[in-house]
Phi, psi and omega in degrees: 000159175205151176225152178218155182226129176212188183295335181273355180129201184240145179227155182231136175237133181228135186226121178250139172234122181281167176301337177266011178070019170290144184239136174235133179239137177232136176231130182232145174253127180272130183258045175206157178290136183211151173278170179299318178297320179298319179297319178296319177298317179298321178299312179297315181298313179297321178298318178294319178298317179296318179301318178297314180298327179281352181078025180295131181260332180226130187222129170254128185251129177234141177203169181260010178253106179301322179301310182293314180300316179298321179288323175297325178274001182060034176269000000 
């Protein structure tokens, strides 16, 4: 997952790769004011919701926010 914040608003990118290397990409625009950390949390949260909806049973999560990754790992 990744999130970004700029003058035009906030965006979220989520990328899934299946064990068979099928790829799914999701891009979302957030319609509220958010900090950079909030955008990263929203990216992770939306990715987890999508994984549940897809019926994913095993998930490895990667992101560029050490804060979010550490909290997901309960570190």
